Amino acid sequence: MAVDFKYIVVGRGLMGAAAARHLARQVDGVAVIGPDEPADRKAHQGVFASHYDEGRITRTIDPNGNWALLANRSIGRYGEIARDSGIEFYREVGCVVAAPGGSEYLEETRQAAVSLSVETSLLDQAGLKAAFPFFAFPADCAGVFEARGAGHISPRKLVKAQSLLAEKAGAAVIRDHAVSIREEGGSAVVRTAGGLTYRAEKVLLAAGGFSIAENLLPRPVAMTVYGRTVTLFEVSEADAERLATMPSLILDMPGIHIYLLPPIRYPDGKFYLKIGGDPDDLVLGDEAEIRAWFRTEGRETVRTHLQRIAAELVPDLAPLSISTAACVVSYTESGYPMIGYSSSPAIAVLTGCAGTSAKSSDEIGRLGAELLLSGRISQQGYSTDFTPQFS
């Protein structure tokens, strides 16, 4: 039976849009299926994505060598993506990772950077205070600072850029969402919420947390989806200017595991400083729970926790307002993205962000494209093969 497309990517988030771009640059007959951002989250009954935001940390520095390499290769292509799309999505303000002085966490972070020839500075307590006077770091804290090739991205704009470039390269962008994927007669058949059916030689499921939904894979992926609450502190134009040299921050101390982004201008024209880092986990067991969670503003208990940390960490912060938002993260058994085939040779999966893949999404998408084009992923310097696990 004839196919409509050679390859269909299901999911137009950070990894799916990247995979579609990389595929469309190399072959004809590519489609990517995924809706635009809903105008009203609270009333929306369809699927969601966590990239509906303006701030994600980007950096190579990471205690895990594979995640450092995924990020480093993605960051190396930011300039090309911005130039070719005309969409600026990245600000190089640097990133500091702070943890107890002398900790294994900091040493592994520094070593991963060294292995990739990424220049960093190691700062003790006094060095942190001198370099970043707007932060009040906890006692016995040290840091690794990456000044170049680090800072923050707008995930919303990055998805827009990737989608635009995929389309420019010949991919069909179908603004709908899939409700089922099945193998039929040696090819893959995708049915959408809009009632349409598309047939392809191969399908790559890249639906983020929604990859756990029923009817998308022969067997569900072994992945846990957690609800996360981020807190946004609106700051004045004057404060945004005063904090203009603030880098992105990851703080990993006993009892405190947070990330913080400097003031970023959001679509409403206002500047927000963003902090995330839930003190406990909220498991979302199925697609209905994920949809319901996205329609909320997160958990008040997390807001209280993050508000207290922000007040201690940035003591001069004088927010004009404080708000929260809901997103999700997806954790696999390996701690890495799953990039591989299901039991069907026509249906593959690309998912599992581990709460840290926005910055690395272009490389993860490239690996997903290689999987479809070559039938496998060559090692390429990674110590993991990204094999998916199924329930």
Short mmCIF file of C-alpha atoms in Angstrom, two decimals:
data_model
loop_
_atom_site.label_atom_id
_atom_site.label_comp_id
_atom_site.label_asym_id
_atom_site.label_seq_id
_atom_site.Cartn_x
_atom_site.Cartn_y
_atom_site.Cartn_z
CA MET A 1 0.00 0.00 0.00
CA ALA A 2 1.32 3.48 -0.90
CA VAL A 3 2.57 5.73 1.86
CA ASP A 4 1.84 9.43 2.32
CA PHE A 5 5.30 10.15 3.74
CA LYS A 6 8.63 8.41 4.09
CA TYR A 7 9.03 9.50 7.72
CA ILE A 8 6.59 11.03 10.20
CA VAL A 9 7.74 12.59 13.46
CA VAL A 10 4.92 12.60 16.01
CA GLY A 11 5.46 15.48 18.43
CA ARG A 12 6.56 19.02 17.59
CA GLY A 13 8.31 19.91 20.79
CA LEU A 14 12.01 20.53 21.26
CA MET A 15 13.26 17.07 20.28
CA GLY A 16 10.60 16.32 17.66
CA ALA A 17 11.01 19.62 15.79
CA ALA A 18 14.79 19.12 15.82
CA ALA A 19 14.45 15.57 14.45
CA ALA A 20 12.15 16.84 11.69
CA ARG A 21 14.69 19.51 10.68
CA HIS A 22 17.56 17.04 10.52
CA LEU A 23 15.48 14.54 8.54
CA ALA A 24 14.13 17.10 6.06
CA ARG A 25 17.63 18.37 5.34
CA GLN A 26 18.63 14.88 4.15
CA VAL A 27 15.55 13.29 2.56
CA ASP A 28 12.24 14.15 0.98
CA GLY A 29 8.89 12.94 2.28
CA VAL A 30 9.10 14.11 5.90
CA ALA A 31 6.16 15.24 8.05
CA VAL A 32 5.98 16.39 11.65
CA ILE A 33 2.69 16.27 13.54
CA GLY A 34 2.10 18.51 16.53
CA PRO A 35 -0.19 21.36 17.55
CA ASP A 36 0.65 24.99 18.14
CA GLU A 37 0.64 26.38 21.67
CA PRO A 38 -2.93 26.71 23.00
CA ALA A 39 -4.22 30.25 23.43
CA ASP A 40 -5.91 29.40 26.75
CA ARG A 41 -4.16 26.69 28.79
CA LYS A 42 -6.90 26.42 31.40
CA ALA A 43 -9.62 25.78 28.83
CA HIS A 44 -7.52 23.63 26.50
CA GLN A 45 -8.54 19.96 26.36
CA GLY A 46 -5.83 18.70 24.00
CA VAL A 47 -2.17 17.88 24.56
CA PHE A 48 0.43 20.30 25.95
CA ALA A 49 4.20 20.73 25.93
CA SER A 50 6.72 22.05 28.42
CA HIS A 51 8.37 24.39 25.90
CA TYR A 52 5.66 27.03 26.33
CA ASP A 53 8.15 29.23 28.16
CA GLU A 54 10.91 31.79 27.57
CA GLY A 55 13.66 30.46 29.81
CA ARG A 56 15.77 27.31 29.96
CA ILE A 57 19.36 27.06 31.15
CA THR A 58 21.93 26.09 28.55
CA ARG A 59 25.47 25.00 29.31
CA THR A 60 27.99 22.27 28.63
CA ILE A 61 29.08 21.97 32.26
CA ASP A 62 27.51 18.85 33.73
CA PRO A 63 28.87 16.11 35.97
CA ASN A 64 27.70 13.52 33.43
CA GLY A 65 29.89 13.24 30.33
CA ASN A 66 27.10 12.09 28.01
CA TRP A 67 24.80 14.98 28.93
CA ALA A 68 27.76 17.39 28.58
CA LEU A 69 28.43 16.07 25.07
CA LEU A 70 24.76 16.22 24.02
CA ALA A 71 24.62 19.84 25.17
CA ASN A 72 27.97 20.85 23.69
CA ARG A 73 27.09 19.57 20.23
CA SER A 74 23.68 21.27 20.33
CA ILE A 75 25.12 24.59 21.48
CA GLY A 76 27.60 24.43 18.62
CA ARG A 77 24.67 24.58 16.17
CA TYR A 78 22.70 27.41 17.86
CA GLY A 79 24.29 30.05 15.59
CA GLU A 80 23.39 28.17 12.43
CA ILE A 81 19.79 27.63 13.56
CA ALA A 82 19.36 31.30 14.48
CA ARG A 83 20.98 32.53 11.27
CA ASP A 84 18.99 30.28 8.95
CA SER A 85 15.65 30.85 10.69
CA GLY A 86 16.07 34.53 11.54
CA ILE A 87 14.87 33.72 15.07
CA GLU A 88 17.10 34.67 18.01
CA PHE A 89 16.52 32.24 20.85
CA TYR A 90 19.81 32.23 22.79
CA ARG A 91 21.49 34.67 25.19
CA GLU A 92 25.08 34.07 26.22
CA VAL A 93 25.13 35.25 29.84
CA GLY A 94 27.15 32.32 31.18
CA CYS A 95 26.21 29.65 33.70
CA VAL A 96 27.55 28.87 37.16
CA VAL A 97 27.13 25.50 38.88
CA ALA A 98 27.51 25.88 42.66
CA ALA A 99 27.86 23.06 45.19
CA PRO A 100 29.81 22.26 48.38
CA GLY A 101 33.50 23.10 47.95
CA GLY A 102 35.62 20.06 47.15
CA SER A 103 32.56 17.94 46.28
CA GLU A 104 32.64 15.15 43.74
CA TYR A 105 29.80 16.90 41.93
CA LEU A 106 31.94 19.96 41.19
CA GLU A 107 35.01 17.94 40.27
CA GLU A 108 33.07 15.76 37.83
CA THR A 109 31.47 18.89 36.34
CA ARG A 110 34.91 20.43 35.80
CA GLN A 111 36.35 17.21 34.35
CA ALA A 112 33.50 16.82 31.85
CA ALA A 113 34.21 20.35 30.61
CA VAL A 114 37.95 19.65 30.35
CA SER A 115 37.26 16.52 28.29
CA LEU A 116 35.41 18.67 25.73
CA SER A 117 37.96 21.53 25.82
CA VAL A 118 35.37 23.87 27.32
CA GLU A 119 36.91 26.73 29.26
CA THR A 120 35.66 27.13 32.84
CA SER A 121 36.67 28.97 36.01
CA LEU A 122 36.75 27.30 39.41
CA LEU A 123 35.61 29.76 42.08
CA ASP A 124 35.82 29.42 45.85
CA GLN A 125 33.40 31.15 48.26
CA ALA A 126 35.20 34.50 47.98
CA GLY A 127 35.47 34.15 44.20
CA LEU A 128 31.74 33.52 43.86
CA LYS A 129 30.92 36.57 45.98
CA ALA A 130 33.27 38.79 44.00
CA ALA A 131 32.05 37.59 40.61
CA PHE A 132 28.33 37.52 41.40
CA PRO A 133 27.54 40.09 44.15
CA PHE A 134 23.77 39.81 43.64
CA PHE A 135 23.83 36.20 44.94
CA ALA A 136 24.13 35.29 48.65
CA PHE A 137 25.55 31.79 48.36
CA PRO A 138 25.33 29.33 51.26
CA ALA A 139 28.42 28.82 53.40
CA ASP A 140 31.12 26.42 52.16
CA CYS A 141 29.94 26.87 48.57
CA ALA A 142 32.20 26.81 45.50
CA GLY A 143 31.41 26.95 41.82
CA VAL A 144 32.32 26.14 38.25
CA PHE A 145 31.61 29.03 35.86
CA GLU A 146 31.24 28.68 32.08
CA ALA A 147 31.27 32.14 30.54
CA ARG A 148 31.16 31.28 26.81
CA GLY A 149 28.63 29.03 25.10
CA ALA A 150 26.30 29.12 28.11
CA GLY A 151 23.37 31.14 29.40
CA HIS A 152 19.73 30.60 28.52
CA ILE A 153 17.46 29.85 25.58
CA SER A 154 13.83 30.47 24.80
CA PRO A 155 12.44 26.96 24.23
CA ARG A 156 9.36 28.47 22.63
CA LYS A 157 11.47 30.33 20.05
CA LEU A 158 13.77 27.36 19.48
CA VAL A 159 10.80 25.14 18.58
CA LYS A 160 9.53 27.89 16.28
CA ALA A 161 12.94 28.08 14.59
CA GLN A 162 13.25 24.31 14.19
CA SER A 163 9.71 24.01 12.80
CA LEU A 164 10.34 26.83 10.33
CA LEU A 165 13.59 25.26 9.12
CA ALA A 166 11.99 21.83 8.81
CA GLU A 167 9.26 23.37 6.67
CA LYS A 168 11.79 25.33 4.59
CA ALA A 169 13.64 22.07 3.93
CA GLY A 170 10.45 20.49 2.60
CA ALA A 171 8.82 18.90 5.64
CA ALA A 172 5.05 19.03 5.99
CA VAL A 173 4.04 20.56 9.34
CA ILE A 174 0.68 19.10 10.40
CA ARG A 175 -0.84 21.14 13.25
CA ASP A 176 -2.78 18.38 14.96
CA HIS A 177 -1.96 15.68 17.49
CA ALA A 178 -1.79 11.92 17.14
CA VAL A 179 -4.23 9.69 18.98
CA SER A 180 -2.92 6.36 17.69
CA ILE A 181 0.05 4.84 15.90
CA ARG A 182 -0.01 1.27 14.62
CA GLU A 183 1.83 -0.95 12.18
CA GLU A 184 -0.23 -2.11 9.24
CA GLY A 185 1.05 -3.99 6.24
CA GLY A 186 4.69 -3.20 6.98
CA SER A 187 4.20 0.55 7.34
CA ALA A 188 3.11 2.84 10.17
CA VAL A 189 -0.32 4.46 10.33
CA VAL A 190 -0.96 7.61 12.38
CA ARG A 191 -4.47 8.75 13.23
CA THR A 192 -4.96 12.31 14.48
CA ALA A 193 -7.45 14.01 16.78
CA GLY A 194 -8.76 15.79 13.69
CA GLY A 195 -9.85 12.44 12.26
CA LEU A 196 -7.19 12.21 9.53
CA THR A 197 -4.96 9.21 8.84
CA TYR A 198 -1.40 9.31 7.53
CA ARG A 199 0.76 6.40 6.43
CA ALA A 200 4.59 6.34 6.49
CA GLU A 201 7.45 3.92 6.08
CA LYS A 202 8.55 4.79 9.61
CA VAL A 203 7.26 6.89 12.50
CA LEU A 204 9.31 8.49 15.27
CA LEU A 205 7.30 9.15 18.43
CA ALA A 206 8.70 12.27 20.15
CA ALA A 207 5.78 13.32 22.33
CA GLY A 208 7.60 14.15 25.57
CA GLY A 209 5.66 13.13 28.67
CA PHE A 210 2.69 12.29 26.45
CA SER A 211 4.72 9.40 25.01
CA ILE A 212 3.23 7.31 27.84
CA ALA A 213 -0.26 7.71 26.34
CA GLU A 214 -2.12 4.58 25.23
CA ASN A 215 -2.26 3.50 21.59
CA LEU A 216 0.99 5.21 20.54
CA LEU A 217 3.40 2.27 20.89
CA PRO A 218 3.06 -1.54 20.79
CA ARG A 219 4.12 -1.51 24.47
CA PRO A 220 4.35 1.60 26.68
CA VAL A 221 7.77 3.08 27.38
CA ALA A 222 9.16 2.51 30.87
CA MET A 223 9.18 6.15 31.83
CA THR A 224 7.98 8.15 34.83
CA VAL A 225 6.43 11.58 34.29
CA TYR A 226 6.56 14.10 37.12
CA GLY A 227 4.64 17.35 37.50
CA ARG A 228 6.91 20.32 38.17
CA THR A 229 6.11 23.80 39.46
CA VAL A 230 8.18 26.82 38.44
CA THR A 231 7.98 30.18 40.17
CA LEU A 232 8.28 33.49 38.33
CA PHE A 233 9.28 36.74 40.02
CA GLU A 234 8.27 39.82 38.05
CA VAL A 235 10.97 42.50 38.32
CA SER A 236 11.03 46.15 37.28
CA GLU A 237 12.89 47.39 34.20
CA ALA A 238 15.40 49.01 36.57
CA ASP A 239 16.01 45.73 38.41
CA ALA A 240 16.29 43.83 35.13
CA GLU A 241 19.00 46.30 34.06
CA ARG A 242 20.75 46.04 37.45
CA LEU A 243 20.80 42.25 37.15
CA ALA A 244 21.77 42.24 33.46
CA THR A 245 25.09 40.49 34.19
CA MET A 246 23.47 37.71 36.22
CA PRO A 247 24.32 34.27 34.80
CA SER A 248 22.10 31.23 34.84
CA LEU A 249 22.61 29.30 38.07
CA ILE A 250 22.40 25.71 39.24
CA LEU A 251 22.71 25.30 43.02
CA ASP A 252 23.16 21.81 44.46
CA MET A 253 23.58 21.96 48.25
CA PRO A 254 22.20 19.74 51.04
CA GLY A 255 18.44 20.37 51.07
CA ILE A 256 18.60 22.77 48.10
CA HIS A 257 18.50 21.61 44.49
CA ILE A 258 17.38 24.50 42.29
CA TYR A 259 18.05 26.30 39.04
CA LEU A 260 17.60 30.03 38.57
CA LEU A 261 17.44 32.16 35.44
CA PRO A 262 18.21 35.89 35.27
CA PRO A 263 15.44 38.35 34.35
CA ILE A 264 14.05 37.50 30.91
CA ARG A 265 11.46 39.46 28.94
CA TYR A 266 8.31 37.38 28.41
CA PRO A 267 5.64 37.85 25.71
CA ASP A 268 3.62 40.15 28.00
CA GLY A 269 6.53 42.60 27.85
CA LYS A 270 7.47 42.12 31.51
CA PHE A 271 10.71 40.77 32.98
CA TYR A 272 10.65 37.64 35.10
CA LEU A 273 13.32 35.89 37.13
CA LYS A 274 12.54 32.19 37.14
CA ILE A 275 13.36 29.51 39.71
CA GLY A 276 12.60 25.79 39.69
CA GLY A 277 13.41 22.76 41.78
CA ASP A 278 10.57 20.84 43.44
CA PRO A 279 11.50 19.52 46.91
CA ASP A 280 9.47 16.35 46.28
CA ASP A 281 7.96 14.46 43.35
CA LEU A 282 4.43 14.44 41.97
CA VAL A 283 3.96 11.40 39.73
CA LEU A 284 1.51 11.76 36.83
CA GLY A 285 0.35 8.27 35.98
CA ASP A 286 -1.42 8.67 32.65
CA GLU A 287 -2.30 11.05 29.85
CA ALA A 288 -5.44 12.36 31.58
CA GLU A 289 -3.43 13.31 34.67
CA ILE A 290 -0.81 15.08 32.54
CA ARG A 291 -3.46 17.11 30.71
CA ALA A 292 -5.18 18.05 33.97
CA TRP A 293 -1.85 19.06 35.54
CA PHE A 294 -0.97 21.41 32.66
CA ARG A 295 -4.26 23.24 33.19
CA THR A 296 -3.21 24.15 36.76
CA GLU A 297 -0.69 26.69 38.03
CA GLY A 298 1.30 24.08 39.92
CA ARG A 299 1.54 23.44 43.65
CA GLU A 300 1.41 26.10 46.36
CA THR A 301 3.80 24.07 48.56
CA VAL A 302 6.49 24.25 45.88
CA ARG A 303 5.92 27.98 45.43
CA THR A 304 6.45 28.53 49.17
CA HIS A 305 9.65 26.44 49.10
CA LEU A 306 11.09 28.25 46.06
CA GLN A 307 10.05 31.68 47.30
CA ARG A 308 11.99 31.12 50.52
CA ILE A 309 15.11 29.99 48.65
CA ALA A 310 14.92 32.92 46.22
CA ALA A 311 14.64 35.40 49.11
CA GLU A 312 17.79 33.95 50.68
CA LEU A 313 19.74 33.59 47.44
CA VAL A 314 18.88 36.99 45.91
CA PRO A 315 18.27 39.13 49.03
CA ASP A 316 17.89 42.40 47.08
CA LEU A 317 15.11 40.97 44.93
CA ALA A 318 11.99 43.14 45.13
CA PRO A 319 9.39 41.35 42.98
CA LEU A 320 6.42 43.28 41.64
CA SER A 321 4.44 40.03 41.53
CA ILE A 322 4.99 36.31 42.05
CA SER A 323 3.33 33.63 39.93
CA THR A 324 3.70 29.93 39.19
CA ALA A 325 3.34 27.65 36.19
CA ALA A 326 3.07 23.90 35.63
CA CYS A 327 5.32 21.78 33.44
CA VAL A 328 6.45 18.15 33.38
CA VAL A 329 9.69 16.20 33.25
CA SER A 330 10.14 12.61 32.08
CA TYR A 331 12.65 10.20 33.58
CA THR A 332 13.79 6.96 31.98
CA GLU A 333 15.39 4.02 33.78
CA SER A 334 18.80 4.85 32.26
CA GLY A 335 18.65 8.57 33.03
CA TYR A 336 19.20 9.27 29.32
CA PRO A 337 16.81 9.86 26.43
CA MET A 338 15.37 6.74 24.82
CA ILE A 339 16.21 6.67 21.11
CA GLY A 340 15.37 3.38 19.42
CA TYR A 341 12.80 1.09 17.90
CA SER A 342 9.80 -0.46 19.55
CA SER A 343 8.92 -4.10 18.83
CA SER A 344 7.76 -2.82 15.43
CA PRO A 345 10.50 -1.98 12.88
CA ALA A 346 8.19 0.77 11.61
CA ILE A 347 7.73 2.60 14.94
CA ALA A 348 10.58 4.21 16.86
CA VAL A 349 10.63 6.38 19.98
CA LEU A 350 12.55 9.52 20.99
CA THR A 351 11.70 10.64 24.51
CA GLY A 352 12.92 11.09 28.10
CA CYS A 353 14.12 14.60 28.87
CA ALA A 354 15.31 13.96 32.46
CA GLY A 355 14.37 17.59 33.12
CA THR A 356 17.49 18.76 31.33
CA SER A 357 17.19 18.23 27.58
CA ALA A 358 15.98 21.59 26.25
CA LYS A 359 19.55 22.80 25.76
CA SER A 360 20.53 19.46 24.19
CA SER A 361 17.46 18.97 22.03
CA ASP A 362 19.07 19.62 18.66
CA GLU A 363 21.64 16.84 19.14
CA ILE A 364 19.02 14.48 20.56
CA GLY A 365 16.83 15.22 17.54
CA ARG A 366 19.78 14.60 15.23
CA LEU A 367 20.29 11.17 16.82
CA GLY A 368 16.59 10.44 16.29
CA ALA A 369 16.95 11.35 12.64
CA GLU A 370 20.02 9.10 12.31
CA LEU A 371 18.05 6.23 13.81
CA LEU A 372 15.45 6.44 11.03
CA LEU A 373 17.96 7.09 8.25
CA SER A 374 20.51 4.42 9.22
CA GLY A 375 18.45 2.00 11.27
CA ARG A 376 20.73 2.51 14.27
CA ILE A 377 22.77 5.11 16.15
CA SER A 378 26.53 4.89 15.87
CA GLN A 379 28.35 5.47 19.14
CA GLN A 380 29.88 8.86 18.28
CA GLY A 381 31.62 9.31 21.61
CA TYR A 382 28.69 8.46 23.88
CA SER A 383 29.11 5.75 26.52
CA THR A 384 25.43 4.83 26.28
CA ASP A 385 23.47 3.49 23.31
CA PHE A 386 20.15 5.19 24.31
CA THR A 387 18.30 1.87 24.05
CA PRO A 388 14.63 2.32 24.99
CA GLN A 389 12.99 0.28 27.72
CA PHE A 390 9.36 -0.78 27.62
CA SER A 391 6.88 -1.77 30.33
#
